XYZ file of C-alpha atoms in Angstrom:
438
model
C 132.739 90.023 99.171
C 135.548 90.687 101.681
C 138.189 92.728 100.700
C 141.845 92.790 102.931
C 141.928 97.171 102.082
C 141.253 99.049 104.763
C 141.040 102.810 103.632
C 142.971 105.474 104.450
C 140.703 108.357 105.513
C 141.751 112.199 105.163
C 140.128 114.346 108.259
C 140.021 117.603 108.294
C 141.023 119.330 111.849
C 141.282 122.953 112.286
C 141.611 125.860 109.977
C 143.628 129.113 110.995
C 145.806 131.859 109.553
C 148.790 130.431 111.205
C 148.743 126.377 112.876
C 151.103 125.850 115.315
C 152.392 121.975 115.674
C 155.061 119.958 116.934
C 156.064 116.599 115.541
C 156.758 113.965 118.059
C 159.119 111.968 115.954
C 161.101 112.365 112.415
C 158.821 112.778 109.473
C 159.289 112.627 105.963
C 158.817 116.260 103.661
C 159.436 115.810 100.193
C 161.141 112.504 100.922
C 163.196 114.254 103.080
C 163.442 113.889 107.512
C 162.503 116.669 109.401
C 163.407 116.080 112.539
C 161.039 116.130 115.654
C 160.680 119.502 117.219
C 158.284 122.528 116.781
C 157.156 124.267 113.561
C 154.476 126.752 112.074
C 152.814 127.441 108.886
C 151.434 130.749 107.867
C 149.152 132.031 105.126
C 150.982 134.465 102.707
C 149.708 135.138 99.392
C 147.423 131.985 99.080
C 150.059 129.578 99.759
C 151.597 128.299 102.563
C 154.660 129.337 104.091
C 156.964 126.923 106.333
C 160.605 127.950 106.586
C 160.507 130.563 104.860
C 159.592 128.940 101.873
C 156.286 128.657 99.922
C 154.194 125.820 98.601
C 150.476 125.207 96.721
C 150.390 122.339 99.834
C 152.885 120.344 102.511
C 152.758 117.176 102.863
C 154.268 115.340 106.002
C 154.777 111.578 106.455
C 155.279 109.046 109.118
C 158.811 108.053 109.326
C 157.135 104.975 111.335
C 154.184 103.229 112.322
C 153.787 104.816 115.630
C 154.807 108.684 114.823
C 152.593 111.578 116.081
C 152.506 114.975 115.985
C 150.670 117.364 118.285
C 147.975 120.254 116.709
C 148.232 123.733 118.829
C 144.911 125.361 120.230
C 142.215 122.669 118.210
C 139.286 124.418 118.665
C 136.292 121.457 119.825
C 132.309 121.396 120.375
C 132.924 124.145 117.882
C 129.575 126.781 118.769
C 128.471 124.159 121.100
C 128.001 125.011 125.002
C 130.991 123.216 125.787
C 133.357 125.220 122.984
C 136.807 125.624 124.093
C 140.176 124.745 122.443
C 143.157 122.262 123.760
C 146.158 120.990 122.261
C 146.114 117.129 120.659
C 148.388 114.536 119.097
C 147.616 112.417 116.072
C 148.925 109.509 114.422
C 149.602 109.060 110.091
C 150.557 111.930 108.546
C 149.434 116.054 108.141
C 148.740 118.009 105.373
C 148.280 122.224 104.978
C 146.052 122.950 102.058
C 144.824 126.779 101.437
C 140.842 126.528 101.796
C 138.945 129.798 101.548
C 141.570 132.274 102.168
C 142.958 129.992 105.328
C 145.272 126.982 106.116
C 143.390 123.668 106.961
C 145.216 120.953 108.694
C 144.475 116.987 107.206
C 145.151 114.320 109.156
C 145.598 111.083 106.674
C 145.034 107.857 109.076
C 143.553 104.506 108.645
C 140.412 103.730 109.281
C 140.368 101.441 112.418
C 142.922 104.345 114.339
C 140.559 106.734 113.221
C 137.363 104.580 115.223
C 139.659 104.227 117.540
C 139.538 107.479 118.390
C 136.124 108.126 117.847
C 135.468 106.054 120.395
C 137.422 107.115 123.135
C 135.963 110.875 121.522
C 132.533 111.018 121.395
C 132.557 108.824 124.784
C 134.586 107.838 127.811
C 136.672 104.904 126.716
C 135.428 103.382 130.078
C 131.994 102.409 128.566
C 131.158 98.694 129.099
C 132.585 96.628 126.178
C 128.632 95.894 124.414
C 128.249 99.733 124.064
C 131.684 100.438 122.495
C 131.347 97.688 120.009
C 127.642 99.068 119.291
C 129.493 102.151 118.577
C 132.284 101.078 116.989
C 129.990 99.531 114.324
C 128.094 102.685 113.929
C 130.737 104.825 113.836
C 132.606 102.325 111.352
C 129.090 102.074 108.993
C 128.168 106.079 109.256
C 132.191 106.763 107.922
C 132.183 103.820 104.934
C 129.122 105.103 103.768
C 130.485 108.966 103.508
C 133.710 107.320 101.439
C 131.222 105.540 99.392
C 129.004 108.629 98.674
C 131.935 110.720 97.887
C 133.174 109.075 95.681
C 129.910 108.046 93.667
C 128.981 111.774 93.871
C 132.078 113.466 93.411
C 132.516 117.167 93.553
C 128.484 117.372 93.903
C 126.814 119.160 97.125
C 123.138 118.935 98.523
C 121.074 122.484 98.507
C 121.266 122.772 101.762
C 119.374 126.575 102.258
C 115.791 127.128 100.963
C 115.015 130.804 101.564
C 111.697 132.932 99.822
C 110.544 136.287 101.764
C 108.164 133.591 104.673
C 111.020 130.781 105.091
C 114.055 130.283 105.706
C 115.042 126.613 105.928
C 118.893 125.532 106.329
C 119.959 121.718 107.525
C 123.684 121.081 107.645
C 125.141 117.675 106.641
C 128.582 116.011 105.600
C 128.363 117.059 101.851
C 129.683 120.963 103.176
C 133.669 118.824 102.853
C 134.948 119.498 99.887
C 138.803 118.926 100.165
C 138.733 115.728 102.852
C 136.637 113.265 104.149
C 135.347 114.013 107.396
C 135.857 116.514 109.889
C 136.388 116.328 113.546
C 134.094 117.565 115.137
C 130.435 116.972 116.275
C 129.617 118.067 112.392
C 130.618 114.612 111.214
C 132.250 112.524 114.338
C 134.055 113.738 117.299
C 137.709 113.044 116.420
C 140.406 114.165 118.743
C 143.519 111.907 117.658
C 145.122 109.886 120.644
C 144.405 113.023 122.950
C 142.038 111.237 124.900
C 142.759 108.478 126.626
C 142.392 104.910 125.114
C 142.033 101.625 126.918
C 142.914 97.833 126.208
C 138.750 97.653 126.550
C 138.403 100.483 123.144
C 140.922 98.308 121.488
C 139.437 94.877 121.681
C 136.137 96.719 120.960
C 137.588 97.948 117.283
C 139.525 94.583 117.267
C 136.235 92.418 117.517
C 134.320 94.356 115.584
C 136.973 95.065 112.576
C 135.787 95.804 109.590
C 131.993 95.433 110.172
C 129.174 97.526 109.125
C 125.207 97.737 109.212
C 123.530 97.113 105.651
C 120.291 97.560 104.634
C 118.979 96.774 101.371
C 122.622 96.036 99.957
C 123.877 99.712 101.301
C 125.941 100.407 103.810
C 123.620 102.173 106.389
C 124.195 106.168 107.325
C 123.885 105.240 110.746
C 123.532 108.300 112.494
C 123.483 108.850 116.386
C 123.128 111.686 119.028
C 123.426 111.765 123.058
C 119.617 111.827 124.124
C 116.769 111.027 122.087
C 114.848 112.533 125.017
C 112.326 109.432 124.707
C 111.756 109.293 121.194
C 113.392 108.673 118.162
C 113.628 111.199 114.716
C 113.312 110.836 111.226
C 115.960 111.403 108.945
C 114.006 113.630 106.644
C 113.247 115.833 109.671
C 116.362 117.048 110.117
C 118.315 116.553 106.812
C 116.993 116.187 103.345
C 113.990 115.385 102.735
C 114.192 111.550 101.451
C 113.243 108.350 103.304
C 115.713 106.177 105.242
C 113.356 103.013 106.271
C 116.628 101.937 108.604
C 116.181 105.474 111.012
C 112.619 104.727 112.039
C 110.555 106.560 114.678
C 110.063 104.822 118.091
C 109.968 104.721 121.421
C 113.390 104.418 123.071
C 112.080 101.645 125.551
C 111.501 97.753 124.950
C 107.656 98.135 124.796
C 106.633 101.408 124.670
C 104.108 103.125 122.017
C 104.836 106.492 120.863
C 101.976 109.369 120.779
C 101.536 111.582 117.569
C 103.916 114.049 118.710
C 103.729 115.604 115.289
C 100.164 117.217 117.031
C 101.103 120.124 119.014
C 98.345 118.871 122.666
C 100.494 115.732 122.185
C 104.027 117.092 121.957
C 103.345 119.272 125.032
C 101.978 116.344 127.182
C 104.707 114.256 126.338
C 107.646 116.789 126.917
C 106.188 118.028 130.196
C 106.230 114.085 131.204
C 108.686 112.135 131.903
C 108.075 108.623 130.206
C 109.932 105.676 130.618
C 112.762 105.316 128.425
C 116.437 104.047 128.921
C 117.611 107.497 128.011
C 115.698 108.305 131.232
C 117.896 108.061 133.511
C 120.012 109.489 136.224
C 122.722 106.684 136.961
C 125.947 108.667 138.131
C 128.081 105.471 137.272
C 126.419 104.974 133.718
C 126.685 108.591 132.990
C 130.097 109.302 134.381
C 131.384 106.255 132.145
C 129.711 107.328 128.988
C 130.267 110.994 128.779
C 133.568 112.784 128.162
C 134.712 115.410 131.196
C 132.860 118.320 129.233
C 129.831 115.980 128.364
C 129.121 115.929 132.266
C 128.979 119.702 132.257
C 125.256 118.886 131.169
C 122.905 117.402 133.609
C 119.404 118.055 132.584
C 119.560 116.283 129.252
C 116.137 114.351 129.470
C 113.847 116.963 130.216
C 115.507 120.618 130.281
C 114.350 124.506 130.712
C 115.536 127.788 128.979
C 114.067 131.295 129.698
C 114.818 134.178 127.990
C 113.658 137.701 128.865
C 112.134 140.146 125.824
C 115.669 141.797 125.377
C 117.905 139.081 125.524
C 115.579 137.334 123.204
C 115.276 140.123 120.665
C 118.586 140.397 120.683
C 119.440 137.156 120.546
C 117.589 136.659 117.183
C 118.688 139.773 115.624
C 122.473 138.752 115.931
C 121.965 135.426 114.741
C 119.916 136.060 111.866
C 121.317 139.074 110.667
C 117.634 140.777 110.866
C 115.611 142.991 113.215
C 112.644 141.543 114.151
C 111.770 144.166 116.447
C 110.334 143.213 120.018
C 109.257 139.268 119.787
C 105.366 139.075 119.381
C 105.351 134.981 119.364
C 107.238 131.735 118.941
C 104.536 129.640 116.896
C 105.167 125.921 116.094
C 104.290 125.058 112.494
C 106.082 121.487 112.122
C 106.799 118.896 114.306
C 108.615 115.469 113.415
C 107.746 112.208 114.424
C 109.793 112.831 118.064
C 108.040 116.056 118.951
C 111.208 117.813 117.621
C 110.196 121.321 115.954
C 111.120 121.259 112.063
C 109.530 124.735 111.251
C 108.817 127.356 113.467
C 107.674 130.233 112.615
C 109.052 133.924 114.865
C 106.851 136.368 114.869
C 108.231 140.118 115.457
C 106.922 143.751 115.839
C 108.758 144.645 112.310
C 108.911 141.149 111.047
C 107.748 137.418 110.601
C 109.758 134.442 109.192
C 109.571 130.658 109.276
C 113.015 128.903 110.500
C 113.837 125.242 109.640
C 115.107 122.474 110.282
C 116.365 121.326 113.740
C 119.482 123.019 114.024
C 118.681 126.019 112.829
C 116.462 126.219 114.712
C 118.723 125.613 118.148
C 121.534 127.674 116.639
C 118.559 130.693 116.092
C 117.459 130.365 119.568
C 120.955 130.005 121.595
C 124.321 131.823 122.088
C 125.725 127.973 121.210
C 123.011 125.274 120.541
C 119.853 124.738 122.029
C 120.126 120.869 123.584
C 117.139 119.928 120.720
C 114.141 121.311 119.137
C 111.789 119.334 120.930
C 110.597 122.142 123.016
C 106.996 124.249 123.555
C 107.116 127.812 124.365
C 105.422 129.812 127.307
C 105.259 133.575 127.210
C 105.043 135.382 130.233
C 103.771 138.537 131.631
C 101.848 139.956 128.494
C 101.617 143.618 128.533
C 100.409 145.333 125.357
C 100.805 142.177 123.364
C 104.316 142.017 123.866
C 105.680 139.270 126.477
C 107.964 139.931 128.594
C 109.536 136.434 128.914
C 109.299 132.803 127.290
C 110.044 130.145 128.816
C 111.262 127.089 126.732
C 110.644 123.552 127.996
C 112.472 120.531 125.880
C 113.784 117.140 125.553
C 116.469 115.343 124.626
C 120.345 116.619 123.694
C 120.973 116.417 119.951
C 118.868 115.226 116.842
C 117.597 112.143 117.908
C 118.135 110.283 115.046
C 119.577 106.508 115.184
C 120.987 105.606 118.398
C 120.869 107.115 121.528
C 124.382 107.085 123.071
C 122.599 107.428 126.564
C 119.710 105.026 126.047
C 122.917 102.476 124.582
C 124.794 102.437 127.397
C 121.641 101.865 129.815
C 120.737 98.742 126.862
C 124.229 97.423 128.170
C 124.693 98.112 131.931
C 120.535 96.325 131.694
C 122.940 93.226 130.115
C 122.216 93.430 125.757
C 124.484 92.885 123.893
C 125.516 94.704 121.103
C 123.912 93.300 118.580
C 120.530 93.797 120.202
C 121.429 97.120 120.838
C 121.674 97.634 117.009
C 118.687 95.807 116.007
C 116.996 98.201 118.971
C 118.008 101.815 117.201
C 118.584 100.416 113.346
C 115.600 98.208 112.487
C 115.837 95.206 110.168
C 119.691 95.852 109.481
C 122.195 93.214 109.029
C 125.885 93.495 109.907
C 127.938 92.322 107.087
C 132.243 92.537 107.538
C 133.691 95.119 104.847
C 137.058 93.915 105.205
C 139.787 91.730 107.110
């Protein structure tokens, strides 16, 4: 049944000691106007302190439709090669809550100016018009289902960290929110407000897609999505919990290809050292430039990509993110692969230590000052002397997860002229889109 509610969302946006922020018109405090102009809160003594007064929370309101307000020094890609921070304006209201001995800033919107955003976030809002709607639908199903979850599970969290004296498996999902919905960042959806720029095309994207989702089985579907499956799609279970999600299948990201059994190690190296056809495989300036955000075209080598790392920088490396001293590195040994060649266990072998590492990101954040691009990688070691190498060399595929759609392999589907419901029925098999609300 069609309802005529569209939710209000609550996104979280930055956290700090202090939060700096200007409000672009009048808003309403207490049910009183503040007027436009520059402001700061500050923690003192678990609450929050604005004008040199204190409060459990603040609350600010729009004193109309189209008031914004402006965040200071929003930190985005947070651990992420392209980390940095920049200033950005946001529709609705804010609100400053104490979380965990800081102040985090709340952003209360509705839901179609928070796609809108999304949009225009996680790509350039220049994308051809069968790509944004693809997206807008995805992005539109993956938040409905979070509000839906949230509040059927309320105040529950998934174990997220499995850890004995061999393993140490962590995956890192949505259910870490507590106190809003979402956040902003890649965590959940890139979010940055009406910072970057919109277009009339974004807007008749959201406008003629409003309200519509992907079910499966009566469900709205989790429709997750990263830049570059690298040629091959992931299963959920590989890099979140482990349960089934027949909607996020396995497959090759072309119209006909067949997939090896990249969970076998001869297999996974063949096909990573390739370069098989795929419509994430490509190199089109003009596709790329329009798809990825300024920061997004930092990175080149998505498809197929190359890390080396000497003995030191490696050690190193993996002492300070772990928090233990493996000693020199003996070995990098694969013990899991998913369905896309992706590593899901792998286990590091040390002159004082050995331990397992799981899932995905772990395993990228583990192996990288930021994030590795994926886990689909095999390992070389180089220049052996006394069993100890003196380099590895990495070799991977693909930027992200790889589960759902691939944003890259999308936008080829549309320049190569689908449309975006094929595109949907290409990355979310035997789905139906179903309208949520007017």
């Amino acid at each position: 049944m069609v309802s005529n509610t569209e939710p209000k969302i609550r996104v979280g946006i930055m956290s700090g000691l202090n939060i700096e922020f200007s409000l672009g018109d009048d808003y309403l405090l207490n049910g009183e106007v503040l007027k436009a102009g520059e402001y700061k809160v500050s923690l003192q003594n678990g609450e929050v302190e604005f004008l040199s007064r204190r409060y459990d929370s603040l609350l600010f309101l729009p004193s109309q439709p189209t008031s914004c307000f402006t965040l200071k020094n929003v930190t985005i890609g947070k651990e992420f090669h392209w980390e940095r921070e920049e200033n950005q304006v946001f529709r609705g209201g804010i609100q400053f809550i104490v979380e965990e001995d800081r102040i985090t800033a709340i952003n209360l919107i509705e839901a179609e100016l928070y796609l809108t955003s999304v949009i225009s976030s996680e790509m350039r809002s220049t994308s051809s018009m069968e790509l944004l709607k693809a997206h807008a639908v995805i992005s539109r199903s993956w938040l409905m289902a979070q509000l839906r979850e949230k509040k059927s599970e309320e105040n529950t969290l998934s174990e997220t960290l499995i850890e004995t004296t061999e393993k140490r498996i962590r995956w890192y999902d949505h259910h870490d929110h507590k106190n809003f919905d979402v956040c902003a960042d890649d965590h959940c959806q890139r979010y940055q407000g009406i910072t970057r720029e919109s277009t009339s095309t974004v807007a008749e994207a959201i406008r003629q897609t409003r309200g519509e989702v992907l079910m499966y089985d009566g469900e709205i579907c989790d429709a997750r999505f990263s830049k570059s499956c690298g040629g091959a799609t992931e299963l959920f279970e590989n890099c979140w919990e482990e349960r089934n999600v027949p909607y996020l299948e396995s497959f090759s990201d072309s119209k006909s290809g067949q997939l090896p059994d990249l969970t076998q190690e001869d297999e996974a190296e063949k096909w990573i050292l390739s370069q098989p056809d795929a419509f994430c495989a490509t190199t089109d300036k003009h596709v790329l430039s329009q798809v990825l955000n300024g920061y997004d075209q930092e990175t080149t080598d998505f498809y197929r990509w190359e890390v080396t790392y000497n003995q030191k920088e490696l050690s190193d490396l993996i002492r300070k993110k772990s928090g233990i001293d493996f000693g020199e590195i003996i070995d990098l040994i694969p013990v899991r692969r998913g369905t896309s060649g992706r590593l899901v266990e792998l286990k590091i072998v040390g002159s004082k230590t050995t331990l397992i590492i799981g899932k995905e990101l772990e395993i990228r954040k583990m192996l990288s000052e930021s994030h590795l691009y994926s886990s689909a990688f095999i390992i070389k070691k180089e220049g052996e002397e006394g069993g100890v190498p003196a380099r590895f060399r990495l070799y991977g595929a693909g930027w992200g997860h790889g589960v759902g759609l691939c944003q890259i392999g999308a936008a080829m589907m549309a320049e190569k002229g689908y449309g975006y419901k094929e595109i949907l029925e290409h990355y979310y098999r035997n789905t139906q889109l179903k309208k949520l609300y007017n």
